[in-house]
Structure formats: C-alpha cells, structure tokens
C-alpha cells in the first residue's frame, strides 16, 4: 500500500494557519485521526513511537503504526537518541506518510533517562545530526523532517537549537511554549514569537489550544504558521471546525469509526469520557464511566442523547 506524499511545505506556503492534531500516547491513533480529519484538522501526528523498539520487531511495527489511504497528511513521530536508528525508522514509514518528527519535548522521566524527549533540547549537535540523517536517507525530496521541542529558561539556547536544526535542513518546528519542568503553567507565547521571528522555516505553536478562537489568538500573538492541539481535541474533536463543545454528530461518527476499525473497548470508552465530560452532569458521568461494554455505551448514548439523526447541532 504505497501512497503519494502530500507536499507539506506547499500547505505551509498557502498562508492559512494550519490546524494540527498533536502526537498523543494511546490516543492519536488511526480511528481518532480519522475523526478529527472530518472536522477541519489539516495534519495529524501518530502517537510517539520509540524508534529502536520499532526497528527491532515486526510485532512492534504492526501494533504501533496503523494507517490507511485516507489517513493523510500524516506525520509519524519518533523518540530516538541515535541518528541512524531514526533514519532507518523514517525509511520504513516514508512510503506511507508525509514526514517524520523527532520528539524533543516529552518531559516524562522514563523518556529523559533513556535519552529521548526533552533532554534532546540540550543536545543541539545530536538533533542537527538526526535531522540531517533523515534528510539524506529518505529518497523523497518532499518528505519532511520536523522536530517538536519545549523551551529553555534561557531562550537564547532554544533559538540556538532551532537555528542549528534549520541549518541542518529541518522542514518545520513545533514549539510547546513551556519548559520541561512546567506542566499547567501558562504558555509562554512571547517565547514562541521570539523563536518564530528568528527562523525562516515554518513554526507551529503548541499548548493550551482549547477552541478555534484560541487558534486565532495564538496566531495573532506569535505569527506562527500552524497551531497544534492535544487535550483540547480529546475533549472536543470538532474544535477546529468551530464547535465550542462536542456536537452529537461527532460522538456518533466516533462510534462508527471506532467500531469499524476494531478500537479496543477501553480506548473507545475513554475517548467518549473525554468528549462528554464538558456536556454531562456529575451523576451522568458516574453512570457513563462505569459502563463495561460497547453495547452498553451505545444504548446509553441512544437513551441519553437520541439517535444520530435526531440532532446534529450540539449535545446540550
């Protein structure tokens, strides 16, 4: 199943702010990517895949990377600490995707201790080497090599990292506007703007995007070329289409996509828990969260919200 690659850089050139679904462990899998694409999401990322594990076993490749012909444009995100392993992994997924992204932002302890994620922002020469390896070894000139980073307390170090990556041929950079230590603190939009102003490659902003208005505000504050959302899309997969809360149509689309693609029950249920959280009462949530089967979930949705045809505007 070889597919044609979208020219991602052409998408950035068109001048509209690209709307992007973030890499989310367990969550940004094929069924969910198919859902957000129905609601104006321009580009989707796979969950982060650990490159050495991916290269070591066919079983890992089959379970970690699932796609189909409609699942484009698609960026495959890898955790890696070695340039050749990243390039090898990129060559494996290149026929089925539009680019790879190197995770330089994951703040989790296990990732950092294995040399992955946010610790890479302190290794600009290694990042440069990794970008260069991907660019040199994937034989499709339109295939992108991007990085997703967090910021340093001393922003000069972040700018230096980004400029080194740009010199190595990085296609675009996503900036999560927090340091590796910060979790729920406000996003540093001024830092994202400084980075954007110091580069000529496209920059994407990430952090606290909950509504379509946030997309616009972030663009106005920073001048970025794209905006990436994670938790905002989990709770409202139709967010990029301008809905302020998950519309019923989106809930039933998820039921169809997930059941057709054989999404495991826990994942199927968890997505719905996120989607219904803002539009249901505490007693309703208690009942819904304790359901144990797909059939029980579908019955509950029919009984509480009506069938897909009765209402397509909103849940409330």
Tab-separated table of C-alpha atoms in Angstrom:
chain	number	residue	atom	x	y	z
A	1	UNK	CA	0.000	0.000	0.000
A	2	UNK	CA	2.230	2.772	-1.245
A	3	UNK	CA	0.652	6.206	-1.348
A	4	UNK	CA	1.544	9.543	-2.790
A	5	UNK	CA	3.067	12.052	-0.430
A	6	UNK	CA	1.394	15.387	0.180
A	7	UNK	CA	3.818	18.240	-0.243
A	8	UNK	CA	3.621	19.556	3.296
A	9	UNK	CA	5.677	22.634	2.557
A	10	UNK	CA	3.118	23.685	-0.069
A	11	UNK	CA	0.473	23.555	2.659
A	12	UNK	CA	2.500	25.965	4.795
A	13	UNK	CA	3.035	28.223	1.777
A	14	UNK	CA	-0.695	28.722	1.273
A	15	UNK	CA	-0.700	31.187	4.142
A	16	UNK	CA	-3.582	29.877	6.229
A	17	UNK	CA	-2.863	28.803	9.799
A	18	UNK	CA	-2.609	25.000	9.683
A	19	UNK	CA	-4.602	23.101	12.309
A	20	UNK	CA	-2.749	20.071	13.617
A	21	UNK	CA	-3.582	17.114	15.861
A	22	UNK	CA	-0.738	16.506	18.328
A	23	UNK	CA	1.013	13.194	18.933
A	24	UNK	CA	-0.765	11.660	21.958
A	25	UNK	CA	0.293	8.374	23.509
A	26	UNK	CA	-2.601	5.847	23.237
A	27	UNK	CA	-4.905	8.451	21.702
A	28	UNK	CA	-3.799	9.879	18.322
A	29	UNK	CA	-4.302	6.507	16.634
A	30	UNK	CA	-5.925	5.882	13.261
A	31	UNK	CA	-9.601	5.932	14.344
A	32	UNK	CA	-9.209	9.229	16.229
A	33	UNK	CA	-7.171	10.767	13.397
A	34	UNK	CA	-9.987	9.795	11.008
A	35	UNK	CA	-12.452	11.561	13.312
A	36	UNK	CA	-10.610	14.892	13.636
A	37	UNK	CA	-9.967	14.957	9.872
A	38	UNK	CA	-13.763	15.100	9.380
A	39	UNK	CA	-13.761	18.312	11.438
A	40	UNK	CA	-11.188	20.531	9.700
A	41	UNK	CA	-7.953	19.116	11.080
A	42	UNK	CA	-5.277	19.654	8.391
A	43	UNK	CA	-2.451	17.392	9.605
A	44	UNK	CA	-2.316	14.528	12.115
A	45	UNK	CA	0.549	13.043	14.098
A	46	UNK	CA	0.809	9.422	15.203
A	47	UNK	CA	1.490	8.784	18.893
A	48	UNK	CA	5.208	8.874	19.726
A	49	UNK	CA	6.898	5.611	18.672
A	50	UNK	CA	10.214	4.536	20.234
A	51	UNK	CA	12.433	4.112	17.165
A	52	UNK	CA	14.782	1.327	18.395
A	53	UNK	CA	11.818	-0.827	19.521
A	54	UNK	CA	10.087	-0.148	16.213
A	55	UNK	CA	13.153	-1.288	14.262
A	56	UNK	CA	13.724	-4.337	16.472
A	57	UNK	CA	10.448	-6.149	15.950
A	58	UNK	CA	7.816	-6.653	13.264
A	59	UNK	CA	5.239	-7.066	16.033
A	60	UNK	CA	6.070	-3.575	17.350
A	61	UNK	CA	5.813	-2.143	13.831
A	62	UNK	CA	2.399	-3.701	13.250
A	63	UNK	CA	0.946	-2.638	16.594
A	64	UNK	CA	2.471	0.856	16.726
A	65	UNK	CA	1.867	2.006	13.163
A	66	UNK	CA	-1.521	1.558	11.505
A	67	UNK	CA	-2.762	3.729	8.680
A	68	UNK	CA	-4.985	3.702	5.584
A	69	UNK	CA	-5.267	5.606	2.317
A	70	UNK	CA	-7.423	8.398	3.742
A	71	UNK	CA	-5.062	8.989	6.671
A	72	UNK	CA	-3.092	11.834	5.081
A	73	UNK	CA	-1.316	14.190	5.541
A	74	UNK	CA	0.341	12.090	8.250
A	75	UNK	CA	3.435	12.760	10.342
A	76	UNK	CA	4.993	9.836	12.206
A	77	UNK	CA	6.605	10.918	15.461
A	78	UNK	CA	9.605	9.025	16.804
A	79	UNK	CA	11.544	9.053	20.039
A	80	UNK	CA	15.184	8.413	19.200
A	81	UNK	CA	18.617	9.098	20.608
A	82	UNK	CA	20.671	7.930	17.663
A	83	UNK	CA	20.719	9.436	14.176
A	84	UNK	CA	20.973	6.205	12.174
A	85	UNK	CA	18.137	4.491	14.063
A	86	UNK	CA	15.889	7.500	13.383
A	87	UNK	CA	16.830	7.500	9.688
A	88	UNK	CA	16.177	3.731	9.432
A	89	UNK	CA	12.744	4.158	11.035
A	90	UNK	CA	11.973	7.089	8.716
A	91	UNK	CA	12.817	4.966	5.670
A	92	UNK	CA	10.393	2.247	6.866
A	93	UNK	CA	7.419	4.617	7.272
A	94	UNK	CA	8.209	7.020	4.407
A	95	UNK	CA	6.108	5.200	1.771
A	96	UNK	CA	3.009	5.523	3.995
A	97	UNK	CA	3.398	9.026	5.420
A	98	UNK	CA	4.364	12.614	4.619
A	99	UNK	CA	7.086	13.223	7.171
A	100	UNK	CA	8.697	12.179	10.421
A	101	UNK	CA	9.007	14.261	13.557
A	102	UNK	CA	11.643	13.894	16.255
A	103	UNK	CA	10.263	14.201	19.781
A	104	UNK	CA	12.405	16.718	21.693
A	105	UNK	CA	9.666	17.673	24.127
A	106	UNK	CA	8.438	14.700	26.140
A	107	UNK	CA	9.149	15.583	29.791
A	108	UNK	CA	8.433	12.139	31.262
A	109	UNK	CA	11.176	10.713	33.415
A	110	UNK	CA	11.465	7.378	31.585
A	111	UNK	CA	11.959	9.168	28.253
A	112	UNK	CA	14.575	11.559	29.590
A	113	UNK	CA	16.520	8.779	31.337
A	114	UNK	CA	16.624	6.777	28.062
A	115	UNK	CA	17.992	9.828	26.235
A	116	UNK	CA	14.703	10.645	24.472
A	117	UNK	CA	12.299	13.562	24.539
A	118	UNK	CA	13.002	16.878	26.228
A	119	UNK	CA	16.622	16.060	27.128
A	120	UNK	CA	17.404	16.477	23.400
A	121	UNK	CA	16.857	20.236	23.603
A	122	UNK	CA	20.197	20.271	25.441
A	123	UNK	CA	21.934	18.349	22.639
A	124	UNK	CA	21.724	20.622	19.593
A	125	UNK	CA	24.555	18.879	17.714
A	126	UNK	CA	22.831	15.495	18.052
A	127	UNK	CA	19.493	16.945	16.907
A	128	UNK	CA	21.236	18.518	13.924
A	129	UNK	CA	22.818	15.156	13.071
A	130	UNK	CA	19.465	13.354	13.343
A	131	UNK	CA	17.696	15.826	11.073
A	132	UNK	CA	20.497	15.602	8.534
A	133	UNK	CA	20.424	11.776	8.517
A	134	UNK	CA	16.689	11.719	7.764
A	135	UNK	CA	17.006	14.350	5.039
A	136	UNK	CA	19.892	12.485	3.395
A	137	UNK	CA	18.488	8.963	3.586
A	138	UNK	CA	14.788	9.259	2.706
A	139	UNK	CA	14.821	9.456	-1.071
A	140	UNK	CA	11.643	11.545	-1.421
A	141	UNK	CA	12.587	15.260	-1.592
A	142	UNK	CA	9.086	16.290	-0.417
A	143	UNK	CA	9.277	14.134	2.725
A	144	UNK	CA	9.584	16.340	5.799
A	145	UNK	CA	11.841	16.052	8.835
A	146	UNK	CA	10.496	18.160	11.684
A	147	UNK	CA	11.136	18.466	15.414
A	148	UNK	CA	8.835	19.167	18.352
A	149	UNK	CA	10.520	20.943	21.241
A	150	UNK	CA	9.967	22.568	24.615
A	151	UNK	CA	11.717	25.798	25.542
A	152	UNK	CA	14.686	26.549	27.841
A	153	UNK	CA	14.531	29.009	30.701
A	154	UNK	CA	17.260	30.838	28.797
A	155	UNK	CA	15.537	31.356	25.467
A	156	UNK	CA	18.825	32.061	23.677
A	157	UNK	CA	19.589	28.340	23.972
A	158	UNK	CA	16.271	27.462	22.322
A	159	UNK	CA	16.861	29.901	19.479
A	160	UNK	CA	20.357	28.443	19.005
A	161	UNK	CA	18.927	24.882	18.884
A	162	UNK	CA	16.313	25.910	16.306
A	163	UNK	CA	18.819	27.755	14.125
A	164	UNK	CA	21.144	24.734	14.194
A	165	UNK	CA	18.240	22.472	13.207
A	166	UNK	CA	17.317	24.891	10.418
A	167	UNK	CA	20.905	24.825	9.118
A	168	UNK	CA	20.718	21.012	9.070
A	169	UNK	CA	17.613	21.150	6.867
A	170	UNK	CA	14.739	20.839	9.339
A	171	UNK	CA	11.444	21.315	7.491
A	172	UNK	CA	9.461	22.943	10.320
A	173	UNK	CA	9.470	23.153	14.107
A	174	UNK	CA	6.683	22.768	16.658
A	175	UNK	CA	7.239	24.693	19.877
A	176	UNK	CA	5.429	23.710	23.061
A	177	UNK	CA	5.652	27.018	24.903
A	178	UNK	CA	6.673	25.571	28.268
A	179	UNK	CA	9.924	24.351	29.810
A	180	UNK	CA	10.421	20.638	30.552
A	181	UNK	CA	9.636	21.359	34.222
A	182	UNK	CA	6.376	23.224	33.566
A	183	UNK	CA	3.054	21.373	33.375
A	184	UNK	CA	-0.030	23.539	33.710
A	185	UNK	CA	1.607	26.949	33.928
A	186	UNK	CA	0.532	29.454	31.256
A	187	UNK	CA	2.129	29.036	27.831
A	188	UNK	CA	4.965	31.485	27.050
A	189	UNK	CA	3.594	32.996	23.835
A	190	UNK	CA	6.329	35.633	23.837
A	191	UNK	CA	8.928	32.834	23.633
A	192	UNK	CA	7.144	31.224	20.680
A	193	UNK	CA	7.073	34.605	18.922
A	194	UNK	CA	10.813	35.119	19.528
A	195	UNK	CA	11.560	31.704	18.009
A	196	UNK	CA	9.260	32.354	15.048
A	197	UNK	CA	10.950	35.712	14.416
A	198	UNK	CA	14.426	34.149	14.431
A	199	UNK	CA	13.756	31.435	11.823
A	200	UNK	CA	12.733	31.244	8.196
A	201	UNK	CA	11.226	27.719	8.357
A	202	UNK	CA	7.576	27.396	9.448
A	203	UNK	CA	6.853	27.302	13.185
A	204	UNK	CA	3.856	25.644	14.858
A	205	UNK	CA	2.650	26.642	18.351
A	206	UNK	CA	1.518	24.039	20.880
A	207	UNK	CA	-0.002	24.375	24.352
A	208	UNK	CA	-3.457	25.240	25.759
A	209	UNK	CA	-5.401	25.329	22.491
A	210	UNK	CA	-8.989	24.617	23.552
A	211	UNK	CA	-11.151	26.420	20.957
A	212	UNK	CA	-10.970	27.758	17.412
A	213	UNK	CA	-10.709	31.231	18.956
A	214	UNK	CA	-7.512	30.092	20.738
A	215	UNK	CA	-6.106	29.164	17.323
A	216	UNK	CA	-6.713	32.700	16.084
A	217	UNK	CA	-5.408	34.346	19.285
A	218	UNK	CA	-2.247	32.237	19.234
A	219	UNK	CA	-1.624	33.178	15.625
A	220	UNK	CA	-2.113	36.875	16.391
A	221	UNK	CA	0.214	36.752	19.422
A	222	UNK	CA	3.027	34.785	17.783
A	223	UNK	CA	2.748	34.958	13.980
A	224	UNK	CA	3.100	31.155	13.739
A	225	UNK	CA	2.266	29.152	10.623
A	226	UNK	CA	0.258	26.474	12.406
A	227	UNK	CA	-1.277	25.551	15.731
A	228	UNK	CA	-1.248	22.100	17.347
A	229	UNK	CA	-3.809	20.864	19.888
A	230	UNK	CA	-3.810	17.820	22.159
A	231	UNK	CA	-6.161	17.830	25.173
A	232	UNK	CA	-8.438	20.390	23.508
A	233	UNK	CA	-9.094	17.916	20.666
A	234	UNK	CA	-9.572	14.994	23.061
A	235	UNK	CA	-12.402	16.805	24.801
A	236	UNK	CA	-13.791	18.235	21.557
A	237	UNK	CA	-12.622	16.544	18.339
A	238	UNK	CA	-14.754	19.039	16.351
A	239	UNK	CA	-12.949	22.034	17.874
A	240	UNK	CA	-11.105	23.016	14.679
A	241	UNK	CA	-14.447	23.207	12.843
A	242	UNK	CA	-15.562	25.941	15.256
A	243	UNK	CA	-17.721	23.936	17.682
A	244	UNK	CA	-17.353	25.072	21.291
A	245	UNK	CA	-18.369	21.685	22.588
A	246	UNK	CA	-18.518	18.221	21.027
A	247	UNK	CA	-21.528	18.024	18.667
A	248	UNK	CA	-23.638	14.854	18.776
A	249	UNK	CA	-22.745	14.167	15.153
A	250	UNK	CA	-19.094	13.874	16.214
A	251	UNK	CA	-19.955	11.417	19.010
A	252	UNK	CA	-21.795	9.117	16.582
A	253	UNK	CA	-19.016	9.480	13.987
A	254	UNK	CA	-16.609	8.234	16.674
A	255	UNK	CA	-18.873	5.253	17.442
A	256	UNK	CA	-18.906	4.335	13.718
A	257	UNK	CA	-15.177	4.809	13.143
A	258	UNK	CA	-14.089	3.037	16.312
A	259	UNK	CA	-16.396	0.050	15.829
A	260	UNK	CA	-15.438	-0.275	12.143
A	261	UNK	CA	-11.738	-0.170	12.968
A	262	UNK	CA	-11.946	-2.516	15.939
A	263	UNK	CA	-10.798	0.017	18.544
A	264	UNK	CA	-10.365	-1.796	21.905
A	265	UNK	CA	-13.196	-1.044	24.351
A	266	UNK	CA	-11.083	0.831	26.930
A	267	UNK	CA	-9.793	3.246	24.289
A	268	UNK	CA	-13.250	3.602	22.656
A	269	UNK	CA	-14.812	4.349	26.066
A	270	UNK	CA	-12.048	6.690	27.267
A	271	UNK	CA	-12.404	8.918	24.176
A	272	UNK	CA	-16.134	9.223	24.864
A	273	UNK	CA	-15.458	10.019	28.540
A	274	UNK	CA	-13.298	12.937	27.364
A	275	UNK	CA	-15.830	14.063	24.755
A	276	UNK	CA	-18.821	14.000	27.114
A	277	UNK	CA	-17.046	15.460	30.155
A	278	UNK	CA	-17.964	19.087	29.497
A	279	UNK	CA	-21.541	18.394	28.392
A	280	UNK	CA	-22.766	15.962	31.049
A	281	UNK	CA	-23.622	16.248	34.752
A	282	UNK	CA	-21.705	14.541	37.551
A	283	UNK	CA	-24.382	11.792	38.062
A	284	UNK	CA	-24.467	11.139	34.291
A	285	UNK	CA	-20.689	10.879	34.192
A	286	UNK	CA	-20.689	8.430	37.085
A	287	UNK	CA	-23.067	6.129	35.212
A	288	UNK	CA	-21.336	6.500	31.858
A	289	UNK	CA	-17.815	5.991	33.212
A	290	UNK	CA	-18.818	2.678	34.824
A	291	UNK	CA	-20.185	1.105	31.612
A	292	UNK	CA	-18.409	-2.113	30.677
A	293	UNK	CA	-19.254	-2.890	27.030
A	294	UNK	CA	-19.649	-1.275	23.625
A	295	UNK	CA	-23.320	-2.342	23.526
A	296	UNK	CA	-23.963	-0.674	26.909
A	297	UNK	CA	-22.266	2.522	25.729
A	298	UNK	CA	-24.312	2.673	22.518
A	299	UNK	CA	-27.553	2.051	24.465
A	300	UNK	CA	-26.635	4.809	26.889
A	301	UNK	CA	-25.930	7.274	24.062
A	302	UNK	CA	-29.244	6.454	22.341
A	303	UNK	CA	-31.203	6.802	25.564
A	304	UNK	CA	-29.480	9.976	26.763
A	305	UNK	CA	-28.867	11.949	23.580
A	306	UNK	CA	-31.019	10.360	20.899
A	307	UNK	CA	-30.024	8.684	17.665
A	308	UNK	CA	-27.571	10.202	15.157
A	309	UNK	CA	-30.460	11.541	13.060
A	310	UNK	CA	-32.360	13.380	15.785
A	311	UNK	CA	-29.857	16.119	16.452
A	312	UNK	CA	-26.611	17.220	14.873
A	313	UNK	CA	-26.064	20.602	16.393
A	314	UNK	CA	-24.833	20.085	19.938
A	315	UNK	CA	-25.296	17.907	22.947
A	316	UNK	CA	-26.797	20.434	25.298
